[in-house]
Amino acid sequence: MKHAIVMEGIAKGFQHKRVIQPLDLTIEKGGIFGLLGPSGCGKTTLIKMIAGLIKPDAGSVTVLGMRVPNEALLMEIGYMAQSDALYAELTGAENLDFFAKLYHLSKKERSERIRYAAEIVGLTNDLNTWVAHYSGGMKRRLSLAIALIQNPEILILDEPTVGIDPRLKRTIWQELERLRDEERKTIVITTHVMDEAERCDELAMLREGAIIASGTPGALKGQYAAESLDDVFLQIGGGR
Amino acid sequence: MRIFSLVTRIIQQLRRDRRTLALFFLAPLLILTLMYFIFGTEASELKIVVTGSDQPTVASLKQADFQVKAAEDFSRKKMIATDTDGWLHVEHGKMELTLLNDEPSRAKAVQMQLMLGLEGHASKIPSIDSHYVYGHADTKGFDTFSPMLVSFFVFFFVFLIAGIALLKERTSGTLERLLATPIKRYEIVAGYVIGYGSFALVQTIIVVLYAVNVLDIVLVGSLWLVLVTNILVALVALSLGTLLSSFATSEFQMVQFIPLVIVPQVFFTGIFPLDGMADWLQKIGKIMPLYYASDAMNGIMYKGFSFADVYVDLIVLVAFSAVFITINIISLKRYRAL
Ligand SMILES: Nc1ncnc2c1ncn2[C@@H]1O[C@H](COP(=O)(O)OP(=O)(O)O)[C@@H](O)[C@H]1O
Ligand SMILES: [Mg+2]
């Protein structure tokens, strides 16, 4: 089983509006896959269908060889939503602990994973503060930590680094690359920032719900004889 | 257990929201106290005069909770002049009771205390003929509708607070995040029911104990039955509130359900006499949960009904919540097919 995620003939509409055109998408195991596109192009909709949070109108999604929706799969997918889904009245540690419990982690595993996840996102010293008092960037980081909490095979991160300062952004990317290299995790991220897209192993450019180009960042640039991914996007006519 | 992780989280959250907690526990006491003073109940001790009685009756009545005087002869005029609540005349084993009834609740209290006092004494309770100086037997007062107020508070606050809590969970995206974990849909609903149900239980206990001990509202039946009834009321309110919260997009829209869902129910709780209502109007009342709750509460607290007398009401409440809870679990499918 080489493919982590296989989407076949996926289509989705909201109130008669086609948001995802019928499309196929295959994501390999052990890589960082980037979904690139302007806001409103359907990135979030697409990855929610992978996570099993939206039911496609047509087509099938298979993750780790299991057809979505599947209960066992929920254990293997770490999902970080675009908007921070946190309990403001609880502290960072309590938020992490609550989600850890939902994954049935033992007490020992929980404290280990909470320490690890907090370390990665640089929140170790803020764990006992109420989330209501967190800044936007801190909330983003806590959401990322929650996505990592159960040590899932697949990470699905919706615009994970929005509002995070450049230094921490670099730390997070280093950790994502480490997870890919040492633990063979599959990571799917959405972004509309080109410098992040450059760091992905594989890219799919999305426009109005259709994949307009895909391949490694290098191959895409070569194919369109472009200096940067920005230029690629503009050349295909996907300018915003 | 995922359900208990959820329950713990809900309790943690609510414990930190001091203002909501205060609203939940203290507002009912405040309103109840206000209504108590507005509608007035027995503020002073009940006064009763017994004529022509045999000594044992007087003795047994003295044990009851009122001031008893034996007299040679008495009259309605004297009752009014001395502000006596009841005049019991006993002759040849027959009892004739005249009630002042200037405040219906006092008249009711006299009757009730009398029954209680005589029960301990006589092997069979003699028939009592009742007459009223003012009003008639059907005059209603605070006592008759205060039991339903207790249920109303439970319904109102649980409906609003649980509904808004789930709404917040929807709009903040935490519900979706929750459904990205292996939690089952029924576990979410059960967590909510147990979490908010436990707060509702505490609220009910506080309100009932306050009403009975501080405001002296009559509680003839069992306190346990009152608690059971109100837990069922809380269940209905919680499941209806969380269900309707999916039709609201903001807290303000949740508040807009009050005139739609809560106020109409008040009209069918017995504050306004139901007997006089048109048939079709009475039928509307029968689809309202608070109608059954009030019926049961009034029965238990005021008339001393036992479980056997109110179980139909309780079953209807259970049915209401079962239906709403089921719809809740199914409606979560919108977020996740599993
Ligand atoms: N629940 C929904 N109901 C109606 N329209 C929606 C819904 N979710 C997304 N859309 C629409 O689908 C399109 C794609 O949205 P989205 O997937 O969030 O884009 P992106 O994540 O790329 O910014 C947008 O036009 C958005 O308005
Ligand atoms: Mg998006």
XYZ file of C-alpha atoms and ligand atoms in Angstrom:
606
model
C 0.000 0.000 0.000
C 1.893 2.973 -1.327
C -0.892 5.513 -1.414
C -1.998 7.187 1.765
C -5.030 8.922 0.309
C -6.925 8.158 -2.892
C -9.843 10.297 -4.046
C -11.786 9.153 -7.085
C -14.456 11.112 -8.931
C -14.981 13.415 -5.971
C -17.553 16.181 -6.426
C -19.268 18.451 -3.969
C -21.769 21.277 -4.200
C -23.452 23.534 -1.685
C -26.939 24.769 -2.565
C -26.600 24.082 -6.295
C -23.200 25.735 -6.404
C -20.436 23.386 -7.560
C -17.588 23.851 -5.112
C -15.508 20.818 -6.099
C -15.593 19.730 -9.751
C -15.327 15.978 -10.284
C -11.659 15.297 -9.564
C -9.175 12.529 -8.788
C -6.355 12.978 -6.328
C -3.718 10.580 -5.069
C -1.427 11.386 -2.166
C 1.650 9.259 -1.474
C 2.687 7.992 1.914
C 5.459 9.681 3.820
C 5.449 13.062 2.148
C 4.250 16.585 2.596
C 1.452 17.336 0.173
C 0.397 20.896 -0.403
C -2.962 22.104 -1.669
C -2.404 25.521 -3.106
C -4.987 27.995 -4.224
C -6.669 31.318 -3.573
C -9.234 31.535 -0.803
C -12.620 30.193 -1.761
C -11.218 27.707 -4.271
C -12.336 24.694 -2.243
C -9.244 23.633 -0.271
C -11.038 23.338 3.031
C -13.955 21.492 1.466
C -11.591 19.016 -0.141
C -9.634 18.149 2.995
C -12.764 17.939 5.118
C -13.899 15.193 2.776
C -10.648 13.370 3.517
C -11.209 13.741 7.247
C -14.768 12.422 6.844
C -16.358 15.669 8.032
C -18.122 16.319 4.721
C -19.780 13.688 2.627
C -18.953 14.025 -1.081
C -21.904 14.157 -3.505
C -20.161 11.640 -5.747
C -17.018 9.548 -5.774
C -15.049 7.751 -3.101
C -12.298 8.584 -0.632
C -9.909 5.879 0.554
C -7.443 6.586 3.334
C -4.801 4.005 4.362
C -6.729 1.418 2.400
C -9.959 2.101 4.295
C -13.025 3.615 2.722
C -14.118 6.916 4.347
C -16.129 7.179 6.584
C -14.535 4.660 8.884
C -14.340 4.771 12.645
C -10.861 3.258 12.876
C -9.569 5.946 10.543
C -10.525 8.766 12.891
C -7.781 7.496 15.200
C -5.208 7.832 12.419
C -6.071 11.322 11.222
C -4.911 14.405 13.070
C -7.058 17.306 11.889
C -6.376 20.982 12.358
C -9.247 23.169 11.247
C -8.853 26.513 9.550
C -10.535 28.316 12.422
C -9.302 27.486 15.888
C -11.676 25.077 17.542
C -10.747 25.511 21.173
C -12.506 25.812 24.513
C -11.760 29.338 25.691
C -12.741 28.659 29.313
C -10.184 25.889 29.627
C -6.420 26.147 29.861
C -4.157 24.946 27.064
C -3.312 21.820 29.033
C -6.982 21.090 29.705
C -7.814 21.427 26.019
C -5.041 18.990 25.120
C -6.022 16.617 27.893
C -9.671 16.631 26.823
C -8.863 15.676 23.248
C -6.263 13.132 24.393
C -8.950 11.447 26.462
C -11.253 11.243 23.442
C -8.536 9.194 21.742
C -8.467 6.877 24.756
C -4.845 7.578 25.643
C -3.746 6.312 29.033
C -2.814 8.793 31.721
C 0.910 8.228 31.145
C 0.597 8.536 27.363
C -1.458 11.658 27.810
C 1.107 13.497 29.884
C 3.896 12.400 27.519
C 2.040 13.465 24.405
C 0.923 16.762 25.949
C 4.511 17.569 26.876
C 5.719 16.617 23.399
C 3.044 18.499 21.458
C 3.367 21.614 23.608
C 7.131 21.554 23.152
C 6.867 21.465 19.372
C 4.557 24.436 19.160
C 6.407 26.326 21.869
C 3.558 26.491 24.361
C 5.177 24.658 27.268
C 5.201 27.750 29.469
C 1.654 28.790 28.604
C -0.099 25.502 29.232
C -1.751 26.679 32.418
C -3.153 29.871 30.962
C -6.773 30.068 29.889
C -7.120 29.899 26.134
C -9.290 33.029 26.332
C -6.088 34.894 27.148
C -4.093 33.421 24.261
C -3.079 35.495 21.260
C -4.196 34.491 17.753
C -0.866 32.829 17.023
C -0.925 30.905 20.301
C -4.370 29.547 19.513
C -3.164 28.442 16.104
C -0.269 26.628 17.730
C -2.509 24.960 20.293
C -4.754 23.737 17.459
C -1.696 22.236 15.811
C -0.656 20.578 19.061
C -4.129 19.030 19.330
C -3.788 17.630 15.802
C -0.592 15.901 16.917
C -1.900 14.635 20.239
C -2.732 11.024 19.370
C 0.368 10.556 17.170
C -1.658 9.921 14.005
C -0.345 8.467 10.745
C -1.836 11.281 8.733
C -1.887 14.967 9.535
C -4.407 17.179 7.790
C -3.609 20.811 8.468
C -5.767 23.624 7.137
C -3.601 26.750 6.782
C -1.562 25.822 9.849
C 0.850 28.741 9.936
C -1.468 31.704 9.459
C -0.693 34.325 12.101
C 2.444 32.594 13.350
C 5.687 34.558 13.446
C 8.490 33.585 11.000
C 10.789 32.059 13.601
C 8.155 29.740 15.020
C 6.944 29.005 11.508
C 10.402 27.695 10.736
C 10.418 25.489 13.862
C 7.046 24.072 12.911
C 8.164 23.318 9.359
C 11.311 21.642 10.686
C 9.142 19.467 12.900
C 6.815 18.589 10.015
C 9.851 17.555 7.950
C 11.189 15.520 10.853
C 7.831 13.761 11.224
C 7.940 12.957 7.519
C 11.562 11.740 7.505
C 11.817 9.901 10.824
C 8.285 8.713 11.389
C 7.109 8.417 7.769
C 4.008 10.475 8.476
C 1.857 11.701 5.659
C 1.098 15.398 5.915
C -1.487 17.288 3.899
C -1.507 21.037 4.257
C -3.450 23.782 2.559
C -1.897 27.145 1.939
C -2.134 30.214 -0.198
C 1.419 31.302 0.594
C 3.982 30.444 -2.086
C 7.042 30.117 0.147
C 5.312 27.349 2.047
C 4.278 25.663 -1.158
C 7.956 25.566 -2.141
C 8.712 23.329 0.834
C 6.133 20.677 -0.079
C 7.181 17.442 -1.748
C 4.165 17.459 -3.983
C 1.665 20.139 -4.898
C -1.787 20.389 -6.362
C -2.974 23.776 -7.547
C -6.653 24.283 -7.101
C -8.858 26.827 -8.787
C -12.634 27.011 -8.556
C -12.765 23.462 -7.352
C -10.635 21.954 -10.101
C -7.021 20.820 -10.026
C -5.304 22.945 -12.642
C -1.777 21.624 -12.173
C 0.099 19.154 -10.000
C 3.576 17.802 -9.426
C 6.682 18.657 -7.412
C 7.420 22.379 -7.034
C 10.493 21.959 -9.266
C 8.632 20.115 -11.993
C 5.858 22.711 -12.022
C 8.294 25.557 -12.402
C 10.154 23.669 -15.141
C 6.969 22.825 -17.004
C 5.906 26.461 -17.199
C 9.443 27.847 -17.401
C 8.656 30.034 -14.424
C 10.879 31.621 -11.790
C 8.498 31.017 -8.939
C 5.294 29.207 -8.136
C 3.574 32.566 -8.208
C 4.435 32.836 -11.869
C 3.182 29.329 -12.505
C -0.109 30.256 -11.000
C -0.385 33.451 -12.984
C 0.540 31.694 -16.205
C -2.227 29.140 -15.836
C -4.575 32.025 -15.231
C -5.154 31.486 -11.565
C -4.150 34.948 -10.470
C -6.027 36.454 -7.609
C -15.069 6.701 28.992
C -15.445 9.455 26.425
C -18.801 10.480 27.862
C -17.180 11.290 31.181
C -14.355 13.236 29.575
C -17.076 15.348 28.029
C -18.972 15.648 31.317
C -15.774 16.710 33.109
C -15.094 19.301 30.451
C -18.614 20.742 30.636
C -18.408 20.996 34.425
C -14.961 22.651 34.210
C -16.262 25.177 31.686
C -19.416 26.036 33.562
C -17.651 26.275 36.914
C -15.504 29.041 35.506
C -18.441 30.953 34.088
C -19.422 32.470 37.438
C -22.052 34.728 36.030
C -23.939 31.985 34.248
C -23.757 29.876 37.388
C -25.174 32.704 39.468
C -27.962 33.174 36.946
C -28.660 29.474 36.964
C -28.826 29.056 40.729
C -29.785 32.434 42.174
C -32.132 34.009 39.616
C -34.877 31.427 40.290
C -34.690 32.180 44.009
C -34.916 35.897 43.382
C -37.930 35.621 41.089
C -39.642 33.118 43.327
C -39.210 35.385 46.336
C -40.547 38.350 44.407
C -43.623 36.436 43.327
C -44.094 35.195 46.854
C -44.381 38.741 48.117
C -46.460 39.917 45.191
C -49.023 37.157 45.527
C -48.704 36.801 49.284
C -49.031 33.639 51.287
C -49.563 32.957 54.951
C -47.271 35.447 56.546
C -48.721 35.063 60.012
C -49.835 31.971 61.869
C -53.216 30.551 60.945
C -56.012 31.163 63.467
C -58.835 28.750 63.946
C -61.745 28.575 66.379
C -63.455 25.338 67.347
C -66.975 25.243 68.747
C -68.996 22.413 70.201
C -66.098 20.056 69.993
C -65.029 17.181 72.120
C -61.687 17.620 73.843
C -59.641 15.063 71.886
C -60.272 16.886 68.610
C -59.052 20.156 70.044
C -56.011 18.428 71.509
C -55.062 16.790 68.224
C -55.553 20.031 66.332
C -53.255 21.836 68.720
C -50.435 19.632 67.486
C -50.972 20.938 63.984
C -49.365 24.095 62.738
C -51.939 26.681 63.833
C -53.388 28.578 66.690
C -56.495 26.812 68.020
C -59.072 28.333 70.373
C -62.153 26.640 71.748
C -65.224 28.850 72.093
C -68.833 28.520 73.286
C -70.355 30.233 70.314
C -68.977 31.932 67.266
C -70.207 33.574 64.076
C -69.146 34.754 60.686
C -69.242 38.329 61.893
C -66.850 37.486 64.683
C -64.602 35.699 62.200
C -64.260 38.812 60.123
C -63.822 41.022 63.155
C -61.075 38.864 64.664
C -59.549 37.885 61.348
C -59.941 34.198 62.081
C -59.034 31.932 59.200
C -61.260 28.993 60.035
C -64.201 28.088 62.244
C -64.779 24.435 62.877
C -68.109 23.438 64.361
C -68.468 19.851 65.559
C -71.872 18.431 66.326
C -72.868 14.758 66.612
C -69.680 13.688 64.822
C -70.394 15.998 61.910
C -67.988 18.754 61.099
C -68.789 22.070 59.575
C -65.912 24.255 58.487
C -66.241 27.914 57.637
C -63.299 29.489 55.922
C -62.571 33.179 55.817
C -60.741 32.731 52.490
C -59.558 36.327 52.316
C -56.467 34.797 50.845
C -57.114 31.517 49.074
C -53.752 30.146 50.116
C -54.632 30.604 53.802
C -57.941 28.845 53.373
C -56.231 25.981 51.596
C -53.648 25.791 54.334
C -56.331 25.588 57.027
C -58.020 22.718 55.208
C -54.786 20.922 54.710
C -53.596 21.324 58.276
C -56.983 20.254 59.514
C -56.856 17.065 57.492
C -53.350 16.365 58.714
C -54.323 17.016 62.333
C -57.451 14.872 62.214
C -55.753 12.039 60.415
C -53.613 11.311 63.437
C -56.553 11.339 65.790
C -59.686 9.830 64.340
C -59.864 6.287 63.043
C -61.941 7.513 60.132
C -61.907 11.038 58.876
C -65.333 12.548 59.365
C -66.938 14.300 56.463
C -66.438 18.031 56.581
C -68.839 20.542 55.147
C -66.966 23.593 53.967
C -68.317 27.088 53.600
C -66.545 30.199 52.485
C -66.940 33.684 53.836
C -65.196 35.106 50.778
C -64.829 33.550 47.377
C -65.344 29.859 46.799
C -63.524 26.561 46.783
C -61.896 27.141 43.404
C -60.154 30.366 44.229
C -56.528 30.030 43.259
C -53.466 31.489 44.870
C -49.719 31.387 44.860
C -49.606 27.941 46.417
C -51.446 26.395 43.549
C -49.152 27.684 40.864
C -45.878 27.964 42.708
C -45.104 24.257 42.131
C -45.223 24.857 38.405
C -42.892 27.847 38.804
C -40.202 25.520 40.085
C -40.466 23.435 36.915
C -40.660 26.532 34.803
C -37.321 27.818 36.125
C -35.655 24.510 35.513
C -37.030 24.414 31.982
C -36.195 28.011 31.177
C -32.607 28.055 32.371
C -31.624 24.605 31.204
C -33.143 25.282 27.778
C -31.258 28.526 27.388
C -27.903 27.592 28.892
C -27.545 24.160 27.307
C -28.855 25.466 23.993
C -26.359 28.306 23.940
C -23.538 25.980 25.005
C -24.129 23.660 22.058
C -24.610 26.626 19.764
C -21.213 27.939 20.841
C -19.762 24.529 20.198
C -21.213 24.619 16.684
C -20.165 28.147 15.771
C -16.679 27.923 17.281
C -16.004 24.761 15.295
C -15.290 22.648 18.363
C -18.246 20.419 17.538
C -16.712 19.647 14.168
C -13.326 19.120 15.803
C -14.983 16.795 18.293
C -16.459 14.803 15.430
C -13.018 14.443 13.876
C -12.142 12.301 16.915
C -13.490 8.768 17.359
C -16.219 9.988 19.734
C -19.626 8.574 18.885
C -22.584 10.819 18.217
C -24.577 9.369 21.066
C -21.617 9.948 23.375
C -21.737 13.661 22.653
C -25.447 13.845 23.390
C -25.060 11.700 26.511
C -22.196 13.884 27.721
C -24.376 16.935 27.364
C -27.319 15.287 29.069
C -25.250 14.160 32.046
C -23.176 17.351 32.275
C -26.028 19.815 32.178
C -28.387 17.371 33.869
C -26.182 17.424 36.963
C -26.340 21.215 37.106
C -30.096 21.061 36.646
C -30.296 18.616 39.538
C -28.406 20.972 41.841
C -30.590 23.860 40.678
C -33.778 21.899 41.362
C -32.624 20.945 44.840
C -31.758 24.548 45.697
C -35.018 25.947 44.309
C -37.228 23.338 45.953
C -35.524 23.546 49.331
C -35.712 27.329 49.236
C -39.349 27.322 48.200
C -40.361 24.860 50.882
C -38.193 25.967 53.788
C -37.788 29.696 53.311
C -40.942 30.679 51.458
C -43.062 28.007 53.171
C -44.655 26.883 49.942
C -46.714 23.793 50.651
C -45.110 20.495 49.858
C -47.581 17.772 50.699
C -46.132 15.023 48.527
C -42.681 13.535 48.349
C -39.612 15.685 47.801
C -38.042 12.814 45.866
C -40.906 12.760 43.426
C -40.485 16.502 42.938
C -36.811 15.970 42.131
C -37.547 13.149 39.715
C -40.136 15.271 37.926
C -37.747 18.170 37.570
C -34.917 16.014 36.319
C -37.258 14.894 33.571
C -38.168 18.524 32.912
C -34.452 19.333 32.662
C -33.995 16.477 30.205
C -36.783 17.753 27.977
C -35.470 21.332 28.163
C -31.927 20.243 27.454
C -32.773 18.066 24.509
C -35.165 20.637 23.051
C -32.699 23.488 23.620
C -29.795 21.708 21.970
C -32.058 20.648 19.120
C -33.347 24.156 18.448
C -29.841 25.585 18.754
C -29.116 24.099 15.352
C -31.649 26.545 13.914
C -29.902 29.520 15.485
C -26.737 31.163 14.283
C -26.065 33.407 17.263
C -26.810 33.661 20.962
C -29.309 36.390 20.199
C -31.214 34.090 17.875
C -31.281 31.527 20.679
C -32.883 34.152 22.935
C -35.500 34.691 20.214
C -36.822 31.216 20.946
C -38.054 32.406 24.345
C -41.253 34.086 23.049
C -41.760 31.217 20.613
C -41.116 28.192 22.761
C -41.225 29.210 26.404
C -43.823 31.956 26.820
C -46.679 30.038 25.129
C -46.049 27.113 27.462
C -46.581 29.342 30.491
C -50.209 29.862 29.477
C -50.874 26.171 29.863
C -49.260 25.633 33.227
C -52.237 26.490 35.378
C -51.558 30.158 36.107
C -54.583 30.764 33.953
C -57.443 28.353 34.626
C -57.463 25.625 31.982
C -61.088 24.590 32.486
C -62.439 27.746 30.951
C -60.388 27.420 27.794
C -61.842 26.469 24.452
C -61.431 22.834 23.497
C -58.978 23.462 20.716
C -56.907 25.620 23.035
C -56.753 22.854 25.613
C -55.601 20.465 22.911
C -52.708 22.781 22.069
C -51.680 22.627 25.704
C -51.340 18.874 25.440
C -48.390 19.148 23.076
C -46.456 21.262 25.538
C -44.009 19.623 27.926
C -44.599 22.188 30.669
C -48.296 21.315 30.718
C -47.432 17.821 31.933
C -44.682 19.064 34.234
C -47.072 21.506 35.927
C -49.763 18.909 36.222
C -47.351 16.565 37.992
C -45.764 19.267 40.153
C -49.084 20.718 41.222
C -50.305 17.237 42.033
C -47.260 16.330 44.093
C -46.625 19.561 45.942
C -50.149 20.889 46.433
C -52.417 17.879 46.390
C -50.005 15.330 47.800
C -50.215 12.973 44.837
C -48.057 9.883 44.856
C -46.166 8.293 41.986
C -49.226 6.275 40.993
C -51.192 9.499 40.466
C -48.644 11.307 38.316
C -46.849 8.542 36.442
C -48.683 9.296 33.201
C -47.291 12.837 33.230
C -43.813 11.499 33.918
C -44.048 8.993 31.081
C -45.068 11.761 28.694
C -42.019 13.781 29.788
C -39.769 10.762 29.262
C -41.282 10.310 25.809
C -40.700 13.959 24.910
C -37.036 13.765 25.866
C -36.537 10.388 24.179
C -37.855 11.830 20.930
C -35.780 15.014 21.162
C -32.598 13.140 22.136
C -33.020 10.762 19.205
C -33.461 13.649 16.782
C -30.370 15.274 18.303
C -28.252 12.190 17.706
C -29.520 11.847 14.150
C -29.084 15.542 13.358
C -25.377 15.314 14.228
C -25.082 13.245 11.054
C -24.927 16.554 9.263
C -21.386 16.876 10.533
C -20.224 13.323 10.235
C -21.823 10.381 8.544
C -20.731 7.901 11.218
N -21.214 24.968 4.256
C -21.161 25.696 3.123
N -22.290 26.160 2.574
C -22.274 26.893 1.423
N -21.168 27.209 0.771
C -19.998 26.781 1.262
C -19.927 26.009 2.459
N -18.641 25.716 2.718
C -17.942 26.284 1.721
N -18.747 26.917 0.838
C -18.315 27.618 -0.363
O -17.460 26.776 -1.072
C -16.391 27.484 -1.627
C -15.077 26.883 -1.204
O -14.897 27.093 0.164
P -13.625 26.555 0.941
O -13.490 25.109 0.701
O -13.756 26.986 2.357
O -12.456 27.359 0.247
P -10.959 27.584 0.724
O -10.708 26.731 1.892
O -10.133 27.213 -0.452
O -10.819 29.033 1.031
C -16.560 28.924 -1.200
O -17.137 29.628 -2.268
C -17.517 28.857 -0.051
O -18.319 29.994 -0.023
Mg -10.122 27.266 3.703
